[in-house]
């Protein structure tokens, strides 16, 4: 089978022929049909974060495919079934976080495409308990971006407690943001979309955004304040300055949800306005298996639209370049 491998951090990925992996106890082998390119995969390949992955590794945590072999003890999945393999590749199931519905905070978790080989490959392994069935009728190429971009933004809006009378700012309308706009609309909110690309702003409008803010020409915080300030802002752009701007665009009691992970990101939080304004700054990391099941259910019901372009895995390095230069409409999906 073919896999795109990070041999050394910061170097182009190498396409490699590898033997089909053998599923261990509790695992399944999946024939990958579709694999999304999340910006996180680029951070992984570049070693952008304090906790670095160890090369060689195969990135990819928006994997969707067909179960083809079962490891010992797997009884709830069967060959032929379509599953999705998210970032949360495994969690212990016993710790305080796992037991309180926060498996995404498990200290022992294993992350797909980071701590273990991921979905930039024709075949991959997954822990059966964390490979989520994809509902019938959902196209694998649409299921792929939902598996990270979808669940992450759906969860971030839950964390912010967004309601129908709220103004929600979506800062960055890329892979994550284009789905965030839709989930915020489903929650009934008024949506302000912020980006620095005409195409992305046009896409946000098509997907239901009410207010469009071009951060090249206007100060997003000032525009949000003209509308009374945002009840919630999702920081999805890979640029730490946008976090401070989103924070400054909150109304009193508003919540900034940090989601993007720019390398070495530091945000200054002004004490005075945070205290007097009762504002919150919250981090949010992906979503649970239950969140992903809800994301799939919404999509199967026809309530979300996934915007994607398909590419062959062999073009992985060019694709990374396109994402970094903001030339992708929303998401690239490798069609296997
Ligand atoms: P992306 O490249 O598809 O989207 C980023 C968007 O930000 C683009 O539309 C770009 O035009 C826009 N942007 C860039 N500069 C901007 C600026 N100054 N103002 C406004 N918009 C700007 O990336 P993505 O795949 O959506 O991922 C975004 C970030 O989220 C990455 O850092 C990724 O690692 C992170 N991420 C976090 C989680 C999590 O669980 N917390 C999950 C997935 C991804
Ligand atoms: Zn991701
Ligand atoms: Zn745990």
mmCIF file of C-alpha atoms and ligand atoms in Angstrom:
data_model
loop_
_atom_site.group_PDB
_atom_site.id
_atom_site.type_symbol
_atom_site.label_atom_id
_atom_site.label_comp_id
_atom_site.label_asym_id
_atom_site.label_seq_id
_atom_site.Cartn_x
_atom_site.Cartn_y
_atom_site.Cartn_z
ATOM 1 C CA UNK A 1 0.000 0.000 0.000
ATOM 2 C CA UNK A 2 1.042 3.607 -0.580
ATOM 3 C CA UNK A 3 1.511 6.098 2.240
ATOM 4 C CA UNK A 4 2.688 9.711 2.409
ATOM 5 C CA UNK A 5 5.339 9.820 5.113
ATOM 6 C CA UNK A 6 6.960 12.628 7.093
ATOM 7 C CA UNK A 7 10.579 11.461 7.207
ATOM 8 C CA UNK A 8 11.930 14.582 8.819
ATOM 9 C CA UNK A 9 10.110 17.607 10.310
ATOM 10 C CA UNK A 10 9.894 20.522 7.889
ATOM 11 C CA UNK A 11 10.839 18.420 4.839
ATOM 12 C CA UNK A 12 8.454 17.468 2.000
ATOM 13 C CA UNK A 13 6.493 14.254 2.550
ATOM 14 C CA UNK A 14 7.730 11.131 0.759
ATOM 15 C CA UNK A 15 5.391 8.720 -0.995
ATOM 16 C CA UNK A 16 6.335 5.223 0.083
ATOM 17 C CA UNK A 17 5.246 1.662 -0.610
ATOM 18 C CA UNK A 18 4.607 -0.202 2.654
ATOM 19 C CA UNK A 19 3.208 -3.627 3.573
ATOM 20 C CA UNK A 20 -0.461 -3.656 4.655
ATOM 21 C CA UNK A 21 -0.483 -3.084 8.438
ATOM 22 C CA UNK A 22 -1.748 -5.927 10.629
ATOM 23 C CA UNK A 23 -4.461 -5.066 13.164
ATOM 24 C CA UNK A 24 -3.511 -5.871 16.757
ATOM 25 C CA UNK A 25 -5.996 -6.749 19.509
ATOM 26 C CA UNK A 26 -8.894 -4.271 19.527
ATOM 27 C CA UNK A 27 -7.854 -2.747 16.200
ATOM 28 C CA UNK A 28 -9.223 -2.810 12.670
ATOM 29 C CA UNK A 29 -7.559 -2.294 9.313
ATOM 30 C CA UNK A 30 -9.321 0.162 7.052
ATOM 31 C CA UNK A 31 -9.083 0.614 3.291
ATOM 32 C CA UNK A 32 -9.031 4.402 3.161
ATOM 33 C CA UNK A 33 -11.427 5.950 0.642
ATOM 34 C CA UNK A 34 -11.028 9.624 1.502
ATOM 35 C CA UNK A 35 -8.653 11.589 3.713
ATOM 36 C CA UNK A 36 -8.965 15.302 4.471
ATOM 37 C CA UNK A 37 -6.035 17.697 4.702
ATOM 38 C CA UNK A 38 -6.421 19.558 7.987
ATOM 39 C CA UNK A 39 -4.095 22.477 8.738
ATOM 40 C CA UNK A 40 -3.068 20.456 11.817
ATOM 41 C CA UNK A 41 -1.354 17.966 9.482
ATOM 42 C CA UNK A 42 0.827 20.827 8.253
ATOM 43 C CA UNK A 43 1.677 21.846 11.829
ATOM 44 C CA UNK A 44 2.536 18.172 12.473
ATOM 45 C CA UNK A 45 4.755 17.831 9.403
ATOM 46 C CA UNK A 46 6.524 21.087 10.280
ATOM 47 C CA UNK A 47 6.902 20.304 13.993
ATOM 48 C CA UNK A 48 5.213 23.612 14.861
ATOM 49 C CA UNK A 49 4.095 22.762 18.389
ATOM 50 C CA UNK A 50 5.843 22.245 21.737
ATOM 51 C CA UNK A 51 4.961 18.521 21.747
ATOM 52 C CA UNK A 52 6.407 17.225 18.468
ATOM 53 C CA UNK A 53 5.596 14.028 16.602
ATOM 54 C CA UNK A 54 8.439 11.572 15.982
ATOM 55 C CA UNK A 55 9.300 10.867 12.321
ATOM 56 C CA UNK A 56 8.801 8.763 10.385
ATOM 57 C CA UNK A 57 5.027 9.091 10.638
ATOM 58 C CA UNK A 58 1.989 9.218 8.374
ATOM 59 C CA UNK A 59 -0.215 12.289 9.017
ATOM 60 C CA UNK A 60 -3.971 12.474 8.513
ATOM 61 C CA UNK A 61 -6.859 12.410 10.983
ATOM 62 C CA UNK A 62 -9.834 12.899 8.687
ATOM 63 C CA UNK A 63 -9.739 9.310 7.448
ATOM 64 C CA UNK A 64 -12.827 7.590 6.080
ATOM 65 C CA UNK A 65 -12.862 4.100 4.656
ATOM 66 C CA UNK A 66 -14.051 0.536 4.725
ATOM 67 C CA UNK A 67 -13.178 -1.941 7.475
ATOM 68 C CA UNK A 68 -11.380 -4.866 5.853
ATOM 69 C CA UNK A 69 -9.724 -6.827 8.690
ATOM 70 C CA UNK A 70 -10.536 -7.229 12.387
ATOM 71 C CA UNK A 71 -8.011 -7.662 15.177
ATOM 72 C CA UNK A 72 -8.581 -10.036 18.079
ATOM 73 C CA UNK A 73 -11.600 -9.219 20.217
ATOM 74 C CA UNK A 74 -13.344 -6.807 17.838
ATOM 75 C CA UNK A 75 -16.995 -7.745 17.713
ATOM 76 C CA UNK A 76 -18.976 -4.551 17.104
ATOM 77 C CA UNK A 77 -17.572 -3.714 13.645
ATOM 78 C CA UNK A 78 -17.647 -5.942 10.610
ATOM 79 C CA UNK A 79 -15.757 -6.048 7.320
ATOM 80 C CA UNK A 80 -17.420 -3.878 4.698
ATOM 81 C CA UNK A 81 -18.581 -1.238 7.184
ATOM 82 C CA UNK A 82 -17.671 2.438 6.548
ATOM 83 C CA UNK A 83 -15.985 4.200 9.461
ATOM 84 C CA UNK A 84 -14.276 7.508 10.201
ATOM 85 C CA UNK A 85 -10.979 7.809 12.082
ATOM 86 C CA UNK A 86 -10.604 11.118 13.930
ATOM 87 C CA UNK A 87 -7.748 12.843 15.790
ATOM 88 C CA UNK A 88 -8.814 11.126 19.033
ATOM 89 C CA UNK A 89 -7.457 7.722 18.076
ATOM 90 C CA UNK A 90 -7.690 6.270 21.547
ATOM 91 C CA UNK A 91 -8.416 7.377 25.131
ATOM 92 C CA UNK A 92 -8.086 5.377 28.340
ATOM 93 C CA UNK A 93 -11.771 5.258 29.293
ATOM 94 C CA UNK A 94 -10.888 5.247 33.002
ATOM 95 C CA UNK A 95 -9.593 8.683 33.957
ATOM 96 C CA UNK A 96 -11.519 11.625 35.373
ATOM 97 C CA UNK A 97 -11.823 13.200 31.912
ATOM 98 C CA UNK A 98 -12.917 10.048 30.116
ATOM 99 C CA UNK A 99 -15.487 9.333 32.826
ATOM 100 C CA UNK A 100 -17.005 12.809 32.740
ATOM 101 C CA UNK A 101 -17.607 13.061 29.004
ATOM 102 C CA UNK A 102 -14.280 14.774 28.274
ATOM 103 C CA UNK A 103 -12.349 11.969 26.604
ATOM 104 C CA UNK A 104 -10.755 14.664 24.415
ATOM 105 C CA UNK A 105 -8.795 15.778 27.517
ATOM 106 C CA UNK A 106 -7.534 12.285 28.422
ATOM 107 C CA UNK A 107 -3.832 12.536 29.310
ATOM 108 C CA UNK A 108 -3.157 9.108 27.833
ATOM 109 C CA UNK A 109 -4.850 9.736 24.503
ATOM 110 C CA UNK A 110 -3.236 8.682 21.243
ATOM 111 C CA UNK A 111 -3.675 11.044 18.315
ATOM 112 C CA UNK A 112 -4.146 9.764 14.793
ATOM 113 C CA UNK A 113 -1.547 11.011 12.345
ATOM 114 C CA UNK A 114 0.594 12.366 15.193
ATOM 115 C CA UNK A 115 1.229 9.710 17.838
ATOM 116 C CA UNK A 116 0.327 6.878 15.492
ATOM 117 C CA UNK A 117 0.191 6.548 11.702
ATOM 118 C CA UNK A 118 -2.766 8.291 10.108
ATOM 119 C CA UNK A 119 -4.901 8.468 7.004
ATOM 120 C CA UNK A 120 -2.518 9.745 4.304
ATOM 121 C CA UNK A 121 -2.343 6.144 3.131
ATOM 122 C CA UNK A 122 -4.297 3.537 1.223
ATOM 123 C CA UNK A 123 -4.648 1.453 4.393
ATOM 124 C CA UNK A 124 -4.564 2.366 8.057
ATOM 125 C CA UNK A 125 -5.127 0.876 11.483
ATOM 126 C CA UNK A 126 -7.579 2.242 14.021
ATOM 127 C CA UNK A 127 -8.733 1.301 17.498
ATOM 128 C CA UNK A 128 -12.149 -0.174 16.824
ATOM 129 C CA UNK A 129 -13.791 1.693 19.720
ATOM 130 C CA UNK A 130 -12.664 5.028 18.243
ATOM 131 C CA UNK A 131 -13.515 4.293 14.590
ATOM 132 C CA UNK A 132 -16.947 5.807 14.235
ATOM 133 C CA UNK A 133 -19.523 4.325 11.835
ATOM 134 C CA UNK A 134 -20.451 6.727 9.014
ATOM 135 C CA UNK A 135 -24.197 6.796 8.348
ATOM 136 C CA UNK A 136 -25.397 5.206 5.101
ATOM 137 C CA UNK A 137 -25.749 7.646 2.266
ATOM 138 C CA UNK A 138 -23.027 10.023 3.479
ATOM 139 C CA UNK A 139 -20.343 10.386 0.796
ATOM 140 C CA UNK A 140 -16.924 9.441 2.227
ATOM 141 C CA UNK A 141 -15.415 12.592 0.687
ATOM 142 C CA UNK A 142 -17.892 14.662 2.685
ATOM 143 C CA UNK A 143 -17.526 12.567 5.829
ATOM 144 C CA UNK A 144 -13.754 13.196 5.832
ATOM 145 C CA UNK A 145 -13.773 16.959 6.609
ATOM 146 C CA UNK A 146 -16.592 16.434 9.107
ATOM 147 C CA UNK A 147 -14.294 14.076 11.027
ATOM 148 C CA UNK A 148 -12.093 16.948 12.226
ATOM 149 C CA UNK A 149 -13.172 20.333 10.809
ATOM 150 C CA UNK A 150 -16.817 19.509 11.478
ATOM 151 C CA UNK A 151 -16.621 18.000 14.936
ATOM 152 C CA UNK A 152 -14.109 20.607 16.149
ATOM 153 C CA UNK A 153 -16.235 23.627 15.291
ATOM 154 C CA UNK A 154 -19.474 21.939 16.341
ATOM 155 C CA UNK A 155 -17.885 21.309 19.743
ATOM 156 C CA UNK A 156 -16.404 24.819 19.996
ATOM 157 C CA UNK A 157 -19.891 26.291 19.570
ATOM 158 C CA UNK A 158 -21.231 23.917 22.232
ATOM 159 C CA UNK A 159 -18.438 25.027 24.578
ATOM 160 C CA UNK A 160 -19.426 28.646 23.933
ATOM 161 C CA UNK A 161 -23.061 27.790 24.672
ATOM 162 C CA UNK A 162 -24.274 29.620 21.561
ATOM 163 C CA UNK A 163 -27.991 30.366 21.368
ATOM 164 C CA UNK A 164 -30.428 31.800 18.828
ATOM 165 C CA UNK A 165 -30.198 35.431 19.934
ATOM 166 C CA UNK A 166 -26.394 35.477 19.900
ATOM 167 C CA UNK A 167 -23.940 37.208 17.608
ATOM 168 C CA UNK A 168 -21.157 34.753 16.795
ATOM 169 C CA UNK A 169 -17.894 35.754 15.140
ATOM 170 C CA UNK A 170 -16.147 33.130 13.010
ATOM 171 C CA UNK A 171 -12.566 34.303 12.533
ATOM 172 C CA UNK A 172 -11.089 32.388 9.568
ATOM 173 C CA UNK A 173 -13.396 30.749 7.034
ATOM 174 C CA UNK A 174 -11.158 27.870 5.930
ATOM 175 C CA UNK A 175 -11.687 24.157 6.382
ATOM 176 C CA UNK A 176 -12.930 24.628 9.932
ATOM 177 C CA UNK A 177 -14.602 27.990 9.443
ATOM 178 C CA UNK A 178 -16.858 27.040 6.546
ATOM 179 C CA UNK A 179 -18.477 24.419 8.752
ATOM 180 C CA UNK A 180 -18.468 26.686 11.822
ATOM 181 C CA UNK A 181 -20.597 29.232 9.937
ATOM 182 C CA UNK A 182 -23.171 26.529 9.240
ATOM 183 C CA UNK A 183 -23.292 25.126 12.785
ATOM 184 C CA UNK A 184 -23.700 28.642 14.182
ATOM 185 C CA UNK A 185 -26.611 29.193 11.780
ATOM 186 C CA UNK A 186 -28.131 25.846 12.830
ATOM 187 C CA UNK A 187 -27.919 27.094 16.449
ATOM 188 C CA UNK A 188 -29.933 30.086 15.235
ATOM 189 C CA UNK A 189 -27.197 32.682 15.791
ATOM 190 C CA UNK A 190 -26.386 35.761 13.746
ATOM 191 C CA UNK A 191 -22.995 35.072 12.170
ATOM 192 C CA UNK A 192 -20.172 37.492 11.441
ATOM 193 C CA UNK A 193 -17.529 35.862 9.204
ATOM 194 C CA UNK A 194 -14.007 37.288 9.186
ATOM 195 C CA UNK A 195 -11.318 36.475 6.624
ATOM 196 C CA UNK A 196 -8.696 38.079 4.398
ATOM 197 C CA UNK A 197 -9.743 36.479 1.127
ATOM 198 C CA UNK A 198 -12.571 37.548 -1.197
ATOM 199 C CA UNK A 199 -13.291 33.912 -2.066
ATOM 200 C CA UNK A 200 -13.593 32.887 1.569
ATOM 201 C CA UNK A 201 -15.895 35.803 2.375
ATOM 202 C CA UNK A 202 -18.068 34.987 -0.648
ATOM 203 C CA UNK A 203 -18.212 31.357 0.490
ATOM 204 C CA UNK A 204 -19.198 32.444 4.011
ATOM 205 C CA UNK A 205 -22.042 34.495 2.533
ATOM 206 C CA UNK A 206 -23.213 31.528 0.441
ATOM 207 C CA UNK A 207 -23.247 29.412 3.598
ATOM 208 C CA UNK A 208 -25.431 31.874 5.475
ATOM 209 C CA UNK A 209 -23.124 34.387 7.179
ATOM 210 C CA UNK A 210 -25.020 37.609 7.964
ATOM 211 C CA UNK A 211 -22.093 40.006 8.387
ATOM 212 C CA UNK A 212 -18.897 39.796 6.315
ATOM 213 C CA UNK A 213 -15.721 41.374 7.656
ATOM 214 C CA UNK A 214 -12.667 41.756 5.448
ATOM 215 C CA UNK A 215 -9.814 41.996 7.964
ATOM 216 C CA UNK A 216 -7.567 43.569 5.295
ATOM 217 C CA UNK A 217 -9.794 46.634 5.174
ATOM 218 C CA UNK A 218 -11.660 46.865 8.454
ATOM 219 C CA UNK A 219 -10.839 46.262 12.101
ATOM 220 C CA UNK A 220 -12.971 43.200 12.954
ATOM 221 C CA UNK A 221 -13.201 44.258 16.628
ATOM 222 C CA UNK A 222 -14.609 47.671 15.682
ATOM 223 C CA UNK A 223 -17.159 46.167 13.289
ATOM 224 C CA UNK A 224 -18.258 43.621 15.895
ATOM 225 C CA UNK A 225 -18.606 46.383 18.504
ATOM 226 C CA UNK A 226 -20.775 48.408 16.067
ATOM 227 C CA UNK A 227 -23.104 45.384 16.204
ATOM 228 C CA UNK A 228 -23.067 45.379 20.019
ATOM 229 C CA UNK A 229 -20.131 42.978 20.381
ATOM 230 C CA UNK A 230 -20.042 39.219 19.871
ATOM 231 C CA UNK A 231 -21.466 36.806 22.433
ATOM 232 C CA UNK A 232 -18.925 34.291 21.186
ATOM 233 C CA UNK A 233 -15.945 34.344 18.856
ATOM 234 C CA UNK A 234 -14.222 31.280 17.416
ATOM 235 C CA UNK A 235 -10.529 31.863 16.639
ATOM 236 C CA UNK A 236 -9.895 29.620 13.640
ATOM 237 C CA UNK A 237 -7.278 31.590 11.680
ATOM 238 C CA UNK A 238 -3.652 30.480 11.925
ATOM 239 C CA UNK A 239 -2.507 33.897 13.095
ATOM 240 C CA UNK A 240 -2.192 34.855 16.763
ATOM 241 C CA UNK A 241 -3.069 38.525 16.151
ATOM 242 C CA UNK A 242 -6.567 37.471 15.131
ATOM 243 C CA UNK A 243 -7.122 36.059 18.637
ATOM 244 C CA UNK A 244 -6.613 39.438 20.287
ATOM 245 C CA UNK A 245 -8.843 41.086 17.687
ATOM 246 C CA UNK A 246 -11.604 38.541 18.286
ATOM 247 C CA UNK A 247 -11.255 39.081 22.044
ATOM 248 C CA UNK A 248 -11.621 42.829 21.551
ATOM 249 C CA UNK A 249 -14.771 42.218 19.521
ATOM 250 C CA UNK A 250 -16.622 40.507 22.396
ATOM 251 C CA UNK A 251 -19.483 42.090 24.282
ATOM 252 C CA UNK A 252 -19.581 41.934 28.077
ATOM 253 C CA UNK A 253 -19.950 38.304 29.173
ATOM 254 C CA UNK A 254 -18.684 37.145 25.782
ATOM 255 C CA UNK A 255 -16.530 34.082 25.204
ATOM 256 C CA UNK A 256 -13.455 33.700 23.037
ATOM 257 C CA UNK A 257 -12.947 30.077 22.021
ATOM 258 C CA UNK A 258 -9.383 29.371 20.930
ATOM 259 C CA UNK A 259 -9.234 26.635 18.336
ATOM 260 C CA UNK A 260 -6.473 27.437 15.835
ATOM 261 C CA UNK A 261 -2.946 26.526 16.891
ATOM 262 C CA UNK A 262 -0.457 28.974 15.338
ATOM 263 C CA UNK A 263 3.174 28.026 16.094
ATOM 264 C CA UNK A 264 4.402 29.661 19.330
ATOM 265 C CA UNK A 265 1.054 31.449 19.717
ATOM 266 C CA UNK A 266 0.816 33.834 22.664
ATOM 267 C CA UNK A 267 -2.177 36.065 23.287
ATOM 268 C CA UNK A 268 -2.195 38.968 25.723
ATOM 269 C CA UNK A 269 -5.381 39.121 27.760
ATOM 270 C CA UNK A 270 -6.031 42.584 29.222
ATOM 271 C CA UNK A 271 -6.950 42.145 32.889
ATOM 272 C CA UNK A 272 -9.138 45.236 33.306
ATOM 273 C CA UNK A 273 -11.591 44.649 30.457
ATOM 274 C CA UNK A 274 -11.678 40.899 31.149
ATOM 275 C CA UNK A 275 -12.594 41.458 34.805
ATOM 276 C CA UNK A 276 -15.084 44.259 34.308
ATOM 277 C CA UNK A 277 -16.525 42.684 31.175
ATOM 278 C CA UNK A 278 -16.754 39.190 32.658
ATOM 279 C CA UNK A 279 -15.329 37.769 29.452
ATOM 280 C CA UNK A 280 -13.918 34.242 29.104
ATOM 281 C CA UNK A 281 -11.075 32.768 27.102
ATOM 282 C CA UNK A 282 -11.527 29.049 26.539
ATOM 283 C CA UNK A 283 -9.494 26.443 24.683
ATOM 284 C CA UNK A 284 -11.335 23.785 22.721
ATOM 285 C CA UNK A 285 -9.832 20.621 21.281
ATOM 286 C CA UNK A 286 -11.705 18.530 18.669
ATOM 287 C CA UNK A 287 -14.841 16.758 19.984
ATOM 288 C CA UNK A 288 -15.912 13.444 21.472
ATOM 289 C CA UNK A 289 -17.207 10.428 19.590
ATOM 290 C CA UNK A 290 -20.706 11.516 20.584
ATOM 291 C CA UNK A 291 -20.092 14.992 19.098
ATOM 292 C CA UNK A 292 -18.939 13.368 15.855
ATOM 293 C CA UNK A 293 -22.009 11.139 15.767
ATOM 294 C CA UNK A 294 -24.146 14.298 16.051
ATOM 295 C CA UNK A 295 -22.168 15.979 13.250
ATOM 296 C CA UNK A 296 -22.758 12.974 10.993
ATOM 297 C CA UNK A 297 -26.444 12.910 11.903
ATOM 298 C CA UNK A 298 -26.842 16.580 10.937
ATOM 299 C CA UNK A 299 -25.113 15.956 7.630
ATOM 300 C CA UNK A 300 -27.137 12.827 6.872
ATOM 301 C CA UNK A 301 -30.255 14.933 7.476
ATOM 302 C CA UNK A 302 -29.072 17.355 4.778
ATOM 303 C CA UNK A 303 -28.416 20.241 7.153
ATOM 304 C CA UNK A 304 -24.747 20.895 6.334
ATOM 305 C CA UNK A 305 -22.745 21.297 3.142
ATOM 306 C CA UNK A 306 -19.113 20.213 2.919
ATOM 307 C CA UNK A 307 -17.094 22.236 0.433
ATOM 308 C CA UNK A 308 -14.102 20.251 -0.820
ATOM 309 C CA UNK A 309 -11.796 19.635 -3.755
ATOM 310 C CA UNK A 310 -10.407 16.155 -4.386
ATOM 311 C CA UNK A 311 -6.753 15.455 -5.183
ATOM 312 C CA UNK A 312 -4.538 12.384 -5.515
ATOM 313 C CA UNK A 313 -2.337 11.581 -2.522
ATOM 314 C CA UNK A 314 0.694 11.910 -4.824
ATOM 315 C CA UNK A 315 0.118 15.694 -4.892
ATOM 316 C CA UNK A 316 0.331 16.007 -1.091
ATOM 317 C CA UNK A 317 3.238 18.480 -1.060
ATOM 318 C CA UNK A 318 1.627 20.798 -3.622
ATOM 319 C CA UNK A 319 -1.622 20.581 -1.642
ATOM 320 C CA UNK A 320 0.133 21.685 1.556
ATOM 321 C CA UNK A 321 1.500 24.653 -0.352
ATOM 322 C CA UNK A 322 -1.955 25.578 -1.594
ATOM 323 C CA UNK A 323 -3.381 25.533 1.936
ATOM 324 C CA UNK A 324 -0.502 27.663 3.235
ATOM 325 C CA UNK A 325 -1.096 30.208 0.470
ATOM 326 C CA UNK A 326 -4.853 30.298 1.103
ATOM 327 C CA UNK A 327 -5.661 29.014 -2.382
ATOM 328 C CA UNK A 328 -8.039 26.233 -1.326
ATOM 329 C CA UNK A 329 -11.770 26.902 -1.416
ATOM 330 C CA UNK A 330 -12.347 25.165 1.956
ATOM 331 C CA UNK A 331 -10.927 21.643 2.258
ATOM 332 C CA UNK A 332 -8.708 19.365 0.176
ATOM 333 C CA UNK A 333 -9.673 15.703 0.328
ATOM 334 C CA UNK A 334 -7.320 13.010 -0.952
ATOM 335 C CA UNK A 335 -9.402 10.624 -2.999
ATOM 336 C CA UNK A 336 -7.888 7.163 -2.662
HETATM 337 P P1 LIG B 1 -7.287 26.642 6.926
HETATM 338 O O1 LIG B 1 -5.944 27.008 6.432
HETATM 339 O O2 LIG B 1 -8.179 25.813 6.066
HETATM 340 O O3 LIG B 1 -8.124 27.942 7.335
HETATM 341 C C1 LIG B 1 -7.580 29.101 7.898
HETATM 342 C C2 LIG B 1 -8.400 30.293 7.420
HETATM 343 O O4 LIG B 1 -7.937 31.462 8.107
HETATM 344 C C3 LIG B 1 -8.270 30.578 5.926
HETATM 345 O O5 LIG B 1 -9.557 30.752 5.363
HETATM 346 C C4 LIG B 1 -7.490 31.882 5.880
HETATM 347 O O6 LIG B 1 -7.840 32.691 4.760
HETATM 348 C C5 LIG B 1 -7.936 32.528 7.181
HETATM 349 N N1 LIG B 1 -7.048 33.597 7.669
HETATM 350 C C6 LIG B 1 -5.693 33.661 7.580
HETATM 351 N N2 LIG B 1 -5.259 34.816 8.128
HETATM 352 C C7 LIG B 1 -6.345 35.482 8.571
HETATM 353 C C8 LIG B 1 -6.539 36.725 9.219
HETATM 354 N N3 LIG B 1 -5.522 37.524 9.511
HETATM 355 N N4 LIG B 1 -7.810 37.073 9.540
HETATM 356 C C9 LIG B 1 -8.850 36.282 9.241
HETATM 357 N N5 LIG B 1 -8.721 35.102 8.607
HETATM 358 C C10 LIG B 1 -7.495 34.703 8.280
HETATM 359 O O7 LIG B 1 -7.038 25.874 8.318
HETATM 360 P P2 LIG B 1 -8.003 24.870 9.112
HETATM 361 O O8 LIG B 1 -7.755 23.472 8.638
HETATM 362 O O9 LIG B 1 -9.367 25.423 9.130
HETATM 363 O O10 LIG B 1 -7.347 24.933 10.579
HETATM 364 C C11 LIG B 1 -7.279 26.162 11.276
HETATM 365 C C12 LIG B 1 -6.473 26.012 12.550
HETATM 366 O O11 LIG B 1 -7.207 25.201 13.471
HETATM 367 C C13 LIG B 1 -5.112 25.331 12.410
HETATM 368 O O12 LIG B 1 -4.178 25.995 13.265
HETATM 369 C C14 LIG B 1 -5.370 23.926 12.906
HETATM 370 O O13 LIG B 1 -4.226 23.296 13.412
HETATM 371 C C15 LIG B 1 -6.350 24.216 14.001
HETATM 372 N N6 LIG B 1 -7.185 23.074 14.387
HETATM 373 C C16 LIG B 1 -7.487 22.984 15.705
HETATM 374 C C17 LIG B 1 -8.323 21.972 16.134
HETATM 375 C C18 LIG B 1 -8.708 21.879 17.573
HETATM 376 O O14 LIG B 1 -9.277 20.868 17.959
HETATM 377 N N7 LIG B 1 -8.450 22.871 18.388
HETATM 378 C C19 LIG B 1 -8.831 21.039 15.215
HETATM 379 C C20 LIG B 1 -8.511 21.183 13.876
HETATM 380 C C21 LIG B 1 -7.692 22.224 13.461
HETATM 381 ZN ZN1 LIG B 2 -7.793 18.441 12.176
HETATM 382 ZN ZN1 LIG B 3 -8.700 8.910 29.924
#
